[in-house]
Coordinates of N, CA and C and ligand atoms in Angstrom, one line a residue:
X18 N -26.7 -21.0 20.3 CA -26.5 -20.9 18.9 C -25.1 -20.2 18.6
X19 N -23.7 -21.0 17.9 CA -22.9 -20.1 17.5 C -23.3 -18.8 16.5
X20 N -22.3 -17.9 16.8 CA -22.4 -16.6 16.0 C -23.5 -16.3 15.7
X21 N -24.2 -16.4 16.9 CA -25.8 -15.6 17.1 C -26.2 -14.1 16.4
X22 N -24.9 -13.4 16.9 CA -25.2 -11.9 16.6 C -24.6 -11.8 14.8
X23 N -23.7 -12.5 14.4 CA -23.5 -12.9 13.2 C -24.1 -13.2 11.9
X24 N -25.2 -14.8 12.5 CA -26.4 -14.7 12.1 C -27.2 -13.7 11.4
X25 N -28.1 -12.8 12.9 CA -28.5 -12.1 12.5 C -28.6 -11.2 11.6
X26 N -26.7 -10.6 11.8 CA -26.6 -9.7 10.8 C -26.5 -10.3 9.1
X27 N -26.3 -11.4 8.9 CA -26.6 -12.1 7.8 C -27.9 -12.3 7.1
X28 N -29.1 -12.5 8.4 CA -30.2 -12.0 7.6 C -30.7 -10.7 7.5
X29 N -29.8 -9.7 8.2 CA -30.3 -8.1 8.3 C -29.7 -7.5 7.1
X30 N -28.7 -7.7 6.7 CA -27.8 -7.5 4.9 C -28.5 -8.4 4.1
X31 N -29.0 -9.8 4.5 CA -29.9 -10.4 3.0 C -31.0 -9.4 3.0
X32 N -31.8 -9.4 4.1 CA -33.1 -8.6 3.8 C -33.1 -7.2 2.6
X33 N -32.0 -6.8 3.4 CA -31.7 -5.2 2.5 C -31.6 -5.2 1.4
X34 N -30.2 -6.4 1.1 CA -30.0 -6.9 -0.6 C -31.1 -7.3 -1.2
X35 N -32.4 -7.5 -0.7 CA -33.7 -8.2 -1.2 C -34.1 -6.8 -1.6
X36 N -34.7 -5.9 -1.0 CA -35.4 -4.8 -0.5 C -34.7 -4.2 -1.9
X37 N -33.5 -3.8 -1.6 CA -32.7 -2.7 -2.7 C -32.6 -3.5 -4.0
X38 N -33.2 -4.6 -4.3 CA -32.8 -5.2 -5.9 C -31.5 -5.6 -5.9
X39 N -30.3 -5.6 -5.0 CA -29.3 -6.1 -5.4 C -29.1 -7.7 -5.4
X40 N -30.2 -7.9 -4.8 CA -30.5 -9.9 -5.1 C -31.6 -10.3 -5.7
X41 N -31.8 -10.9 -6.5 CA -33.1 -10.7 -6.7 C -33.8 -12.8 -6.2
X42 N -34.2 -12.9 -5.4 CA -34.3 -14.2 -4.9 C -33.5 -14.9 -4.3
X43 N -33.0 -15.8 -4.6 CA -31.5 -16.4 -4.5 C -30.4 -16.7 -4.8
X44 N -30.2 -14.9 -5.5 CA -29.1 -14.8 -6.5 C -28.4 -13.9 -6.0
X45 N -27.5 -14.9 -4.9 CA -26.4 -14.2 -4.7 C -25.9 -14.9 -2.7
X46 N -25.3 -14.3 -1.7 CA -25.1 -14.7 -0.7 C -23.8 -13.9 0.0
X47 N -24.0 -14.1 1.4 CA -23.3 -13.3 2.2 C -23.0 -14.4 3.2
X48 N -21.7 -13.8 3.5 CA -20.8 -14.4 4.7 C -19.9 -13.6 5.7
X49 N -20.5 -13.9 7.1 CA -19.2 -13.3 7.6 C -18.2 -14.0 8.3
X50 N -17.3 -13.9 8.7 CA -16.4 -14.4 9.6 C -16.0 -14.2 11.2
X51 N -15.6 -15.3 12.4 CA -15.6 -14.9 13.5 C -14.4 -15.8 13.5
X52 N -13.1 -15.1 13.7 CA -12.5 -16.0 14.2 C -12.2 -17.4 12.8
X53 N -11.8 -18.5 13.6 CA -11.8 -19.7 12.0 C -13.5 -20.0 11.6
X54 N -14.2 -19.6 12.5 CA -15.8 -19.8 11.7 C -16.1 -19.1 11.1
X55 N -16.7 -19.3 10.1 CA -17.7 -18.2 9.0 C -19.3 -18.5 9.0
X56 N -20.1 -17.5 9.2 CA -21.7 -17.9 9.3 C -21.8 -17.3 7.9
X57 N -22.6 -18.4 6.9 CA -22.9 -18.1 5.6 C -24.1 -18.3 5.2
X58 N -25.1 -18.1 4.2 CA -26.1 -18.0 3.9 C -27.0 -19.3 3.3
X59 N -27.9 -19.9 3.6 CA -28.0 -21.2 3.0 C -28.4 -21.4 1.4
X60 N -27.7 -22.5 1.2 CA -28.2 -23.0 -0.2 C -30.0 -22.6 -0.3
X61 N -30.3 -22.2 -1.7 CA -31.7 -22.1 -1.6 C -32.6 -21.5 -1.1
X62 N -32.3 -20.7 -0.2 CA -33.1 -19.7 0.0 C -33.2 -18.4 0.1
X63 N -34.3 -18.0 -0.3 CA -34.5 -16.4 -0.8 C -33.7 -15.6 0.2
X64 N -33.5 -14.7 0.4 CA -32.4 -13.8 1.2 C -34.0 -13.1 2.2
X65 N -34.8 -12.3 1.2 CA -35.9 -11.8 1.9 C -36.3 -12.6 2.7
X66 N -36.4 -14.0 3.0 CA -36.9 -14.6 3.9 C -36.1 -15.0 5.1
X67 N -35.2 -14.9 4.8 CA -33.8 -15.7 5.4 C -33.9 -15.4 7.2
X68 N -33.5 -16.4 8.1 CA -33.8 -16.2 9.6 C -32.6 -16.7 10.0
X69 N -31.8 -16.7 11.1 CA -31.1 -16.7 11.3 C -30.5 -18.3 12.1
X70 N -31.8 -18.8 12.3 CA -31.1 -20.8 12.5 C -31.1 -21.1 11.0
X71 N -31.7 -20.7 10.3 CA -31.1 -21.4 8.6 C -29.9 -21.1 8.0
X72 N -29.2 -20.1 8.5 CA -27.7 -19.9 8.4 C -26.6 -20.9 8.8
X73 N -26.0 -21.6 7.9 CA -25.0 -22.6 8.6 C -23.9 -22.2 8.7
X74 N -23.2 -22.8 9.8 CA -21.7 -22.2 10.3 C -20.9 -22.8 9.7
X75 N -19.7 -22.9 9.0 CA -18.8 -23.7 8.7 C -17.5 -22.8 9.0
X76 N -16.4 -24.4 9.7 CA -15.1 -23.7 9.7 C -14.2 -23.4 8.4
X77 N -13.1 -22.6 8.7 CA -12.4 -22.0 7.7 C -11.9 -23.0 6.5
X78 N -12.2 -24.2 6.8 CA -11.7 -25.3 5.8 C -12.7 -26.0 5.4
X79 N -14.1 -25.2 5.6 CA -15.1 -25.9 4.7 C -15.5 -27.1 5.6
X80 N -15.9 -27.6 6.5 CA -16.2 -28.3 7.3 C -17.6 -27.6 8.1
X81 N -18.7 -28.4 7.9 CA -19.9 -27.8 8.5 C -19.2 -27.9 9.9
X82 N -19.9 -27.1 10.9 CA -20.0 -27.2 12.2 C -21.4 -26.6 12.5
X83 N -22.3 -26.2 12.2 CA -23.5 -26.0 13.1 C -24.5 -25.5 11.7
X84 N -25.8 -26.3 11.9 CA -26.8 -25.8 11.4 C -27.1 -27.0 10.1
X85 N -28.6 -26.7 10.1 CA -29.7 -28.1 9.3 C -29.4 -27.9 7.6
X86 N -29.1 -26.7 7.0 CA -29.5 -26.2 5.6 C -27.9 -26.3 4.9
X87 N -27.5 -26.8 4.0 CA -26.2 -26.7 3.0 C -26.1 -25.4 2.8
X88 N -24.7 -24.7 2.8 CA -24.2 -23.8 3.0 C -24.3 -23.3 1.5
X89 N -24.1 -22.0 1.3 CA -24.6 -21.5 -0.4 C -23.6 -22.4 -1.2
X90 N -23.8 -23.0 -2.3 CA -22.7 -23.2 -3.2 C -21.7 -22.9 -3.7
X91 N -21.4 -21.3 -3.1 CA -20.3 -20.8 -3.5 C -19.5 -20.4 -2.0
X92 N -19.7 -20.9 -1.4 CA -18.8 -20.8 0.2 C -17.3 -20.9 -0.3
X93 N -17.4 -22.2 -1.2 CA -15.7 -22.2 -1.2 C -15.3 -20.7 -2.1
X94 N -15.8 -20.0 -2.6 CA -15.0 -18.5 -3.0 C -15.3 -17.9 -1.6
X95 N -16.2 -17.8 -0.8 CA -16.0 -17.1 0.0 C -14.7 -17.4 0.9
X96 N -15.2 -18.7 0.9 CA -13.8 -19.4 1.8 C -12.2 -18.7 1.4
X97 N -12.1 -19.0 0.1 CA -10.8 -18.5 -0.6 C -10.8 -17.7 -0.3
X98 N -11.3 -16.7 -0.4 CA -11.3 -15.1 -0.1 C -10.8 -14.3 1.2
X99 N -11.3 -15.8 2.0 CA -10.9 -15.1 3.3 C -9.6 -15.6 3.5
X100 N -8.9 -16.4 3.1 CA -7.5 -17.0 3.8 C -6.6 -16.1 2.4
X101 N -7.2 -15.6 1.4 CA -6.0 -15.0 0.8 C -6.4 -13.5 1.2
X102 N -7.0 -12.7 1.7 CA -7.6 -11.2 2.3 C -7.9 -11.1 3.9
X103 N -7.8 -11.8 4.3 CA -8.4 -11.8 5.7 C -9.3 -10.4 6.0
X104 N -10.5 -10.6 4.6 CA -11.5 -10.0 5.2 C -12.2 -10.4 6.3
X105 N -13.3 -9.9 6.4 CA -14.1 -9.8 8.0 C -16.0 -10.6 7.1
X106 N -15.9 -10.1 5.8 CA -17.1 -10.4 5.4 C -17.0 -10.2 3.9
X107 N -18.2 -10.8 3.1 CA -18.3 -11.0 1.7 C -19.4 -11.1 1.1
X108 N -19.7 -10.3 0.3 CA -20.9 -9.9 -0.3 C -21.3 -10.8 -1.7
X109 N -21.6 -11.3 -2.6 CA -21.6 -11.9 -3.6 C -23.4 -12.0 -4.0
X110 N -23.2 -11.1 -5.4 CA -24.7 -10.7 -5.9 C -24.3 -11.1 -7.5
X111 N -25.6 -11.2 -8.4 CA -25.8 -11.0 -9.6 C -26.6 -9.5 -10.4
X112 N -26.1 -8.9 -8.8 CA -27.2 -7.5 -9.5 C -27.3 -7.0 -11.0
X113 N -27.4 -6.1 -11.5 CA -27.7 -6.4 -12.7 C -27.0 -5.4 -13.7
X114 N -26.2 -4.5 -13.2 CA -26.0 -3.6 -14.2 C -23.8 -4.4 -13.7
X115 N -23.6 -4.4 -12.5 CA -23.1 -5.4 -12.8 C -22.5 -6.6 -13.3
X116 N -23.3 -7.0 -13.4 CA -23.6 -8.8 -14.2 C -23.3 -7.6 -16.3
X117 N -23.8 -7.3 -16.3 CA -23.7 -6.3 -17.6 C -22.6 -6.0 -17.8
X118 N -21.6 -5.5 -17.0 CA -20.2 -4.8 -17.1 C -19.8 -6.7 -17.5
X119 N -19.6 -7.5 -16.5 CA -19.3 -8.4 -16.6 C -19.4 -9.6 -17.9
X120 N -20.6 -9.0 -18.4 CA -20.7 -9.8 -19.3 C -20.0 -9.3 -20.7
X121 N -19.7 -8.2 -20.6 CA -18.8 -7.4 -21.4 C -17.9 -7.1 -21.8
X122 N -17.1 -6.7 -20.6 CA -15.8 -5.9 -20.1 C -15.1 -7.0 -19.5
X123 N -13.5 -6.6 -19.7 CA -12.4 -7.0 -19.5 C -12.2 -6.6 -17.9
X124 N -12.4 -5.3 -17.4 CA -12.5 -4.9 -16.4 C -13.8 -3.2 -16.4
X125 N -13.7 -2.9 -15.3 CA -14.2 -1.6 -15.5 C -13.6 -0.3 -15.0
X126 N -13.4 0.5 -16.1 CA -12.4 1.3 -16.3 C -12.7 2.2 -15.4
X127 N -11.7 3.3 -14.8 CA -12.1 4.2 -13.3 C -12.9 5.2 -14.4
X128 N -14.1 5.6 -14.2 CA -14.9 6.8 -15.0 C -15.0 7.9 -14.3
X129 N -14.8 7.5 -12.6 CA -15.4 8.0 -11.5 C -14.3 7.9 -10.5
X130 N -13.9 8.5 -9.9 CA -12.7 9.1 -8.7 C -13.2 7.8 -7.2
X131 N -14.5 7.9 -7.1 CA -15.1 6.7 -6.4 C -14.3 5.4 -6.7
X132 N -14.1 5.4 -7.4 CA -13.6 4.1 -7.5 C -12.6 3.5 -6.7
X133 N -11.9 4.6 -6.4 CA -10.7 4.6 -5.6 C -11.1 3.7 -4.2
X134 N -12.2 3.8 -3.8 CA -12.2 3.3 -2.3 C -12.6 1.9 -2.6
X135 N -13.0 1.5 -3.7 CA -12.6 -0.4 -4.1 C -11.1 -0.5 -4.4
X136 N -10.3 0.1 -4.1 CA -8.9 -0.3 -4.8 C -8.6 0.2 -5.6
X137 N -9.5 0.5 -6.7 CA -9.0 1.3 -8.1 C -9.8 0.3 -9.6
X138 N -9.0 0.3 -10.7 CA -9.7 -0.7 -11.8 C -10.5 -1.5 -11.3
X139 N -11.4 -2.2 -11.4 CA -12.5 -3.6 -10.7 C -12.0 -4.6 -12.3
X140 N -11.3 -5.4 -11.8 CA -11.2 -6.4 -12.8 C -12.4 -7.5 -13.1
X141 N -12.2 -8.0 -14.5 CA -13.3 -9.1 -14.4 C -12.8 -10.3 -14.3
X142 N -13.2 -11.2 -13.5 CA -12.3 -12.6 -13.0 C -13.0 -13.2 -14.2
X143 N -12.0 -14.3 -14.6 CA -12.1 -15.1 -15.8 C -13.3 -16.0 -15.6
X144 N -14.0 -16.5 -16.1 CA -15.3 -17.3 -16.5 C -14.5 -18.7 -15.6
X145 N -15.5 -19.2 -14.2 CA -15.5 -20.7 -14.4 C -16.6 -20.7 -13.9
X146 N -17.1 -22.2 -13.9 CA -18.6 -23.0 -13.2 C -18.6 -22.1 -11.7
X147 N -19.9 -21.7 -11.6 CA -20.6 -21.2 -10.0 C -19.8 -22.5 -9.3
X148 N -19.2 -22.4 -8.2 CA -19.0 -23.1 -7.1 C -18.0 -24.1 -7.0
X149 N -17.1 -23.9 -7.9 CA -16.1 -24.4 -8.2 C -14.7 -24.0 -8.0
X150 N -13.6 -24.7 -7.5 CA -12.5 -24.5 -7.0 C -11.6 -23.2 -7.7
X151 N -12.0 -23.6 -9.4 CA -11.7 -22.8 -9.9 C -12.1 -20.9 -9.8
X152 N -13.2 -21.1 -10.3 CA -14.1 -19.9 -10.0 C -13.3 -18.8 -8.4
X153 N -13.2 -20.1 -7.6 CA -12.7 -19.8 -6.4 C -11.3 -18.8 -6.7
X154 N -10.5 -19.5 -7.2 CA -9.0 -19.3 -7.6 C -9.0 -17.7 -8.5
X155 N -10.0 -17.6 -9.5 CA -9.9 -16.8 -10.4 C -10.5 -15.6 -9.8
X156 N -11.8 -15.7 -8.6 CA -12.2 -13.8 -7.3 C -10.7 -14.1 -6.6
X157 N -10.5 -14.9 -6.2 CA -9.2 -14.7 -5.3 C -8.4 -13.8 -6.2
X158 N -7.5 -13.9 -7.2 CA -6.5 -13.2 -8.4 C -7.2 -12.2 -8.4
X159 N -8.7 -12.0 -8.6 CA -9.3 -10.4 -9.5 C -9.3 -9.7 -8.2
X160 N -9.3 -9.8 -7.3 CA -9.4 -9.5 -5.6 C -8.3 -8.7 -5.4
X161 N -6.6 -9.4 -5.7 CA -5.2 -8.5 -5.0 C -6.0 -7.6 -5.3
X162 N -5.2 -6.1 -3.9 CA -5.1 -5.5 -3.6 C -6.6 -4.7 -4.1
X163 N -7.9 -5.0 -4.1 CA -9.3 -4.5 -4.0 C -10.3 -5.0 -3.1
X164 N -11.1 -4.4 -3.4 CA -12.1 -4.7 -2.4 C -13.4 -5.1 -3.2
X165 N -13.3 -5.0 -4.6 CA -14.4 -5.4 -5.6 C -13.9 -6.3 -6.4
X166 N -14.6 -7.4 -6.7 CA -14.1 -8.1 -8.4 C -15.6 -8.1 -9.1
X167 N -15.4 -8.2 -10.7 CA -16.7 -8.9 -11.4 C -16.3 -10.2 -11.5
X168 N -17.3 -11.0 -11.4 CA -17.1 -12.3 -12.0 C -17.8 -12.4 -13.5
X169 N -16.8 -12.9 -15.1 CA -17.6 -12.9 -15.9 C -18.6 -14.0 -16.1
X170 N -19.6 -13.0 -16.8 CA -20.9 -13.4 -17.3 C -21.6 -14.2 -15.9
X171 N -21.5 -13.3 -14.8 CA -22.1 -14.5 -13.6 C -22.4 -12.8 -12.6
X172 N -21.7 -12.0 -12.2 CA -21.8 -11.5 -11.0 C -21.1 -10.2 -10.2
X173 N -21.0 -10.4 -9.0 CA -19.7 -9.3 -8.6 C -19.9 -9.8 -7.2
X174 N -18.3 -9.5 -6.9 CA -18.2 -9.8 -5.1 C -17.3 -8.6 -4.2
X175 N -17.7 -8.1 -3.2 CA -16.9 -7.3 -2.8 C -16.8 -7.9 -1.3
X176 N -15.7 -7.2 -0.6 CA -15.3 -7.3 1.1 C -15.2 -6.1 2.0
X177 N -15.6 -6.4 3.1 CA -15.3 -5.9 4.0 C -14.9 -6.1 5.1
X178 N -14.3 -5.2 6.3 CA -13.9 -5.3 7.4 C -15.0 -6.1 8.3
X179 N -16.1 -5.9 7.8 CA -17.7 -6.2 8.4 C -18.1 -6.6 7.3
X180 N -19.6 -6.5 7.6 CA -20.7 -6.7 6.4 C -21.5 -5.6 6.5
X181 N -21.1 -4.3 6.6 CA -21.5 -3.0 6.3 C -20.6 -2.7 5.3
X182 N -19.4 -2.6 5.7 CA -18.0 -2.6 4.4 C -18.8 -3.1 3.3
X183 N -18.5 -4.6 3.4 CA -18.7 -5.1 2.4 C -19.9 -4.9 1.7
X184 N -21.3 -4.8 2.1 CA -22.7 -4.2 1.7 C -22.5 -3.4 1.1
X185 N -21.4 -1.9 1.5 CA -21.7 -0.6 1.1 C -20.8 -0.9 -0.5
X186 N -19.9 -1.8 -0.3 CA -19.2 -1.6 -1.2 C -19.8 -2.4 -2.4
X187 N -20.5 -3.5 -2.3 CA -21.6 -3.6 -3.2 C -22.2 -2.9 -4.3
X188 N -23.0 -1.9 -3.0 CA -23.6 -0.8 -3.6 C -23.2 0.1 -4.4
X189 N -21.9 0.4 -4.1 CA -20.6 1.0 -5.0 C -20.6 0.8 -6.1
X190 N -20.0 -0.5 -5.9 CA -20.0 -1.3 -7.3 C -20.7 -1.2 -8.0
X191 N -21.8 -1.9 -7.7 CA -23.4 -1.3 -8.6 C -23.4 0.1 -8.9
X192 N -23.3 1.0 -8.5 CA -23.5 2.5 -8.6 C -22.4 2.8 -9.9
X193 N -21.4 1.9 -9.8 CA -20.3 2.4 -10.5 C -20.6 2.1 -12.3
X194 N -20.8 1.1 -11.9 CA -21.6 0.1 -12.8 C -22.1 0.5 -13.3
X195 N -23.7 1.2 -13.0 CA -24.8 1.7 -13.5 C -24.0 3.1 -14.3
X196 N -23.3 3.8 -13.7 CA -23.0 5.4 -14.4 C -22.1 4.5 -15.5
X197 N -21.2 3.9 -15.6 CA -20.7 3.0 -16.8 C -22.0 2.8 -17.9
X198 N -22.1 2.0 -17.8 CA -23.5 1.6 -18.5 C -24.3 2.5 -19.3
X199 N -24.9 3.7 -18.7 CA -25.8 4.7 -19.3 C -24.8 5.5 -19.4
X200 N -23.3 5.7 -19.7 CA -22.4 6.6 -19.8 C -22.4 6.2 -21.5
X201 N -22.2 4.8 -21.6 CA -22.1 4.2 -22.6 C -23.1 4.1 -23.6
X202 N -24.1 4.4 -23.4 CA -25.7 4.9 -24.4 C -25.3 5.9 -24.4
X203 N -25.0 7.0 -23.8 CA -24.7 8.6 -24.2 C -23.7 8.9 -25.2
X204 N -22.3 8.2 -25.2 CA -21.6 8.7 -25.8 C -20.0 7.7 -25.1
X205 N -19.3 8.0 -25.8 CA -17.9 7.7 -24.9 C -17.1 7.9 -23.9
X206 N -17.3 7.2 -22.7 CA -17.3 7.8 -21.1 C -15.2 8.3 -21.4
X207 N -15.1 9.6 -21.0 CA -13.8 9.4 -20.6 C -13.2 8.9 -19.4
X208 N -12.2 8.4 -19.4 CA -11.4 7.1 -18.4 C -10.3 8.3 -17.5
X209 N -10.4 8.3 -16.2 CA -9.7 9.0 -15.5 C -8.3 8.7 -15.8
X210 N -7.1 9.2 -15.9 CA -5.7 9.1 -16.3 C -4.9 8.8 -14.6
X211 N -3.9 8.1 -15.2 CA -3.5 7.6 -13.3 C -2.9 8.7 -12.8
X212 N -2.5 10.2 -13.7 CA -2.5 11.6 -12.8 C -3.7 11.9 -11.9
X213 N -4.6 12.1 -12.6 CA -5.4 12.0 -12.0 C -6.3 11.6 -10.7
X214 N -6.0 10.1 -10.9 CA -6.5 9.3 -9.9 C -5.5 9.5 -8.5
X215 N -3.8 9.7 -9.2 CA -2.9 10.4 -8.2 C -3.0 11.3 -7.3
X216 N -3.8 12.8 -8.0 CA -4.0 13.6 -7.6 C -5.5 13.5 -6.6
X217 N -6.0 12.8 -6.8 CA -7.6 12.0 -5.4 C -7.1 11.7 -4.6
X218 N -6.1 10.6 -4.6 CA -5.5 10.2 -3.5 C -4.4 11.6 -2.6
X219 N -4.1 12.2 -3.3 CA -3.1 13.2 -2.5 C -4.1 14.5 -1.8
X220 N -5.3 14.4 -2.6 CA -6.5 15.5 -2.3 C -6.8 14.7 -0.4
X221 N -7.1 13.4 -1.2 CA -7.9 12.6 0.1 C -6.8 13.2 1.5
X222 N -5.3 13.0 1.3 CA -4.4 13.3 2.3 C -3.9 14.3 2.7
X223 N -4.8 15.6 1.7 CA -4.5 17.0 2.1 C -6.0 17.9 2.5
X224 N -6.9 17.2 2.7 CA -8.1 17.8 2.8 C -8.3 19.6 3.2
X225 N -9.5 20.2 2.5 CA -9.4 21.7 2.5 C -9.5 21.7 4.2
X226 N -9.0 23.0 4.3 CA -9.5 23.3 5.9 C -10.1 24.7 6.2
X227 N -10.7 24.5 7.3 CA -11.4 25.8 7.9 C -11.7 25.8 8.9
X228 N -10.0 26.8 9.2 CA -9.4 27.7 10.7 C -11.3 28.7 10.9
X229 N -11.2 28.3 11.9 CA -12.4 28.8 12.5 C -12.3 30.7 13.0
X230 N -13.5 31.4 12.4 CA -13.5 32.7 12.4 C -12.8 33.4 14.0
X231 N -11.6 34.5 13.8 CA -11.3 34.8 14.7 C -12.2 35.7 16.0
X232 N -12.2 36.0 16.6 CA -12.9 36.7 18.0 C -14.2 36.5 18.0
X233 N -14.8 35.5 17.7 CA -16.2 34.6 17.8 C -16.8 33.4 18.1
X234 N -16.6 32.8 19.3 CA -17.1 31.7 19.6 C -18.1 30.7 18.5
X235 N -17.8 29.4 18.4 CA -19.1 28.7 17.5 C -20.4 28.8 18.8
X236 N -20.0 28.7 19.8 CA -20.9 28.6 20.4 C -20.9 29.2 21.3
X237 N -22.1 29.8 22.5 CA -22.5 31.3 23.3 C -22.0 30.3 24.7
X238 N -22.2 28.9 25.0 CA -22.4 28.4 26.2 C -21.0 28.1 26.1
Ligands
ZN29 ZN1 -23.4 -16.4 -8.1

């Protein structure tokens, strides 16, 4: 079986995405890449169920090469994705507080210092049809230089080096999402200023330190 261990991990991230609410059925799909192959998730089926010969392989130009089941409907964004990012893997959910921002927002503003390890702002890619060239064209644009996009009134996609990357960053997203959301029932979330977000990044490259206590070993052995 090509990309055996690939596979796998394709149904070991759907299961989770089932488990954690970030899919709820077959709303949504994952892909990774080996090389010019990508193993991606099949049309139609639940993620919680998902085994790893139902995964079909297709090369980088959209050409099946291995396996019985039609590749998700949205392969060609995953596709795009990878020849303009040369990510490693790609997450694509309707989760829900997500899909919310999206169905709203222009983008989603940084509220949270977090945000920084998606790139920064999460744009919302402009409205086309699920599985369409277009759709394709418009995560690719909301994508430069991030690692999250929303897609409006439809979803969110993020990348990674892997499909842990990409998973975690998911979850991110969602998380980011969610404190948006109920920030926005409370009251008016303030929006970090790009000093600010400056100063994260300079913290991230100056981290505190601690010179270890003098004439005292951490350890006796
Ligand atoms: Zn979708």
């Amino acid at each position: 079986m090509l990309l055996a261990e690939q596979r796998r991990l394709l149904c070991e991230y759907g299961h989770r995405a089932a488990t954690t609410g970030l899919v709820v059925g077959t709303a949504g799909n994952l892909s990774v890449r080996a090389g010019d192959l990508v193993a991606v998730t099949p049309s139609g089926v639940s993620l919680d169920r998902l085994e790893p010969e139902a995964c079909p392989v297709v090369d980088i130009e959209g050409h099946l090469v291995e396996g019985d089941l039609r590749p998700s409907s949205e392969t060609p964004m995953h596709l795009a994705v990878y020849t303009a990012t040369g990510a490693g893997a790609v997450v694509h959910t309707h989760s829900v507080f997500g899909t919310v921002v999206a169905t709203t927002m222009t983008e989603l503003p940084p509220i949270h210092y977090n945000v920084l390890l998606l790139g920064g702002t999460v744009r919302v890619a402009e409205y086309a049809t699920y599985g369409t060239p277009e759709l394709a064209a418009s995560v690719r644009d909301a994508l430069k230089d991030r690692r999250a996009a929303l897609l409006a009134n439809h979803g969110g996609v993020t990348i990674g080096n892997d499909l842990d990357g990409a998973f975690e960053a998911t979850r991110l997203l969602e998380w980011l999402c969610e404190v948006y959301v109920r920030a926005r029932s409370v009251g008016e979330p303030r929006v970090l200023t790009e000093e600010q977000l400056a100063a994260v990044v300079r913290r991230a490259f100056d981290p505190p330190t601690f010179p270890r206590r003098p004439g005292r070993p951490l350890r006796e052995d």
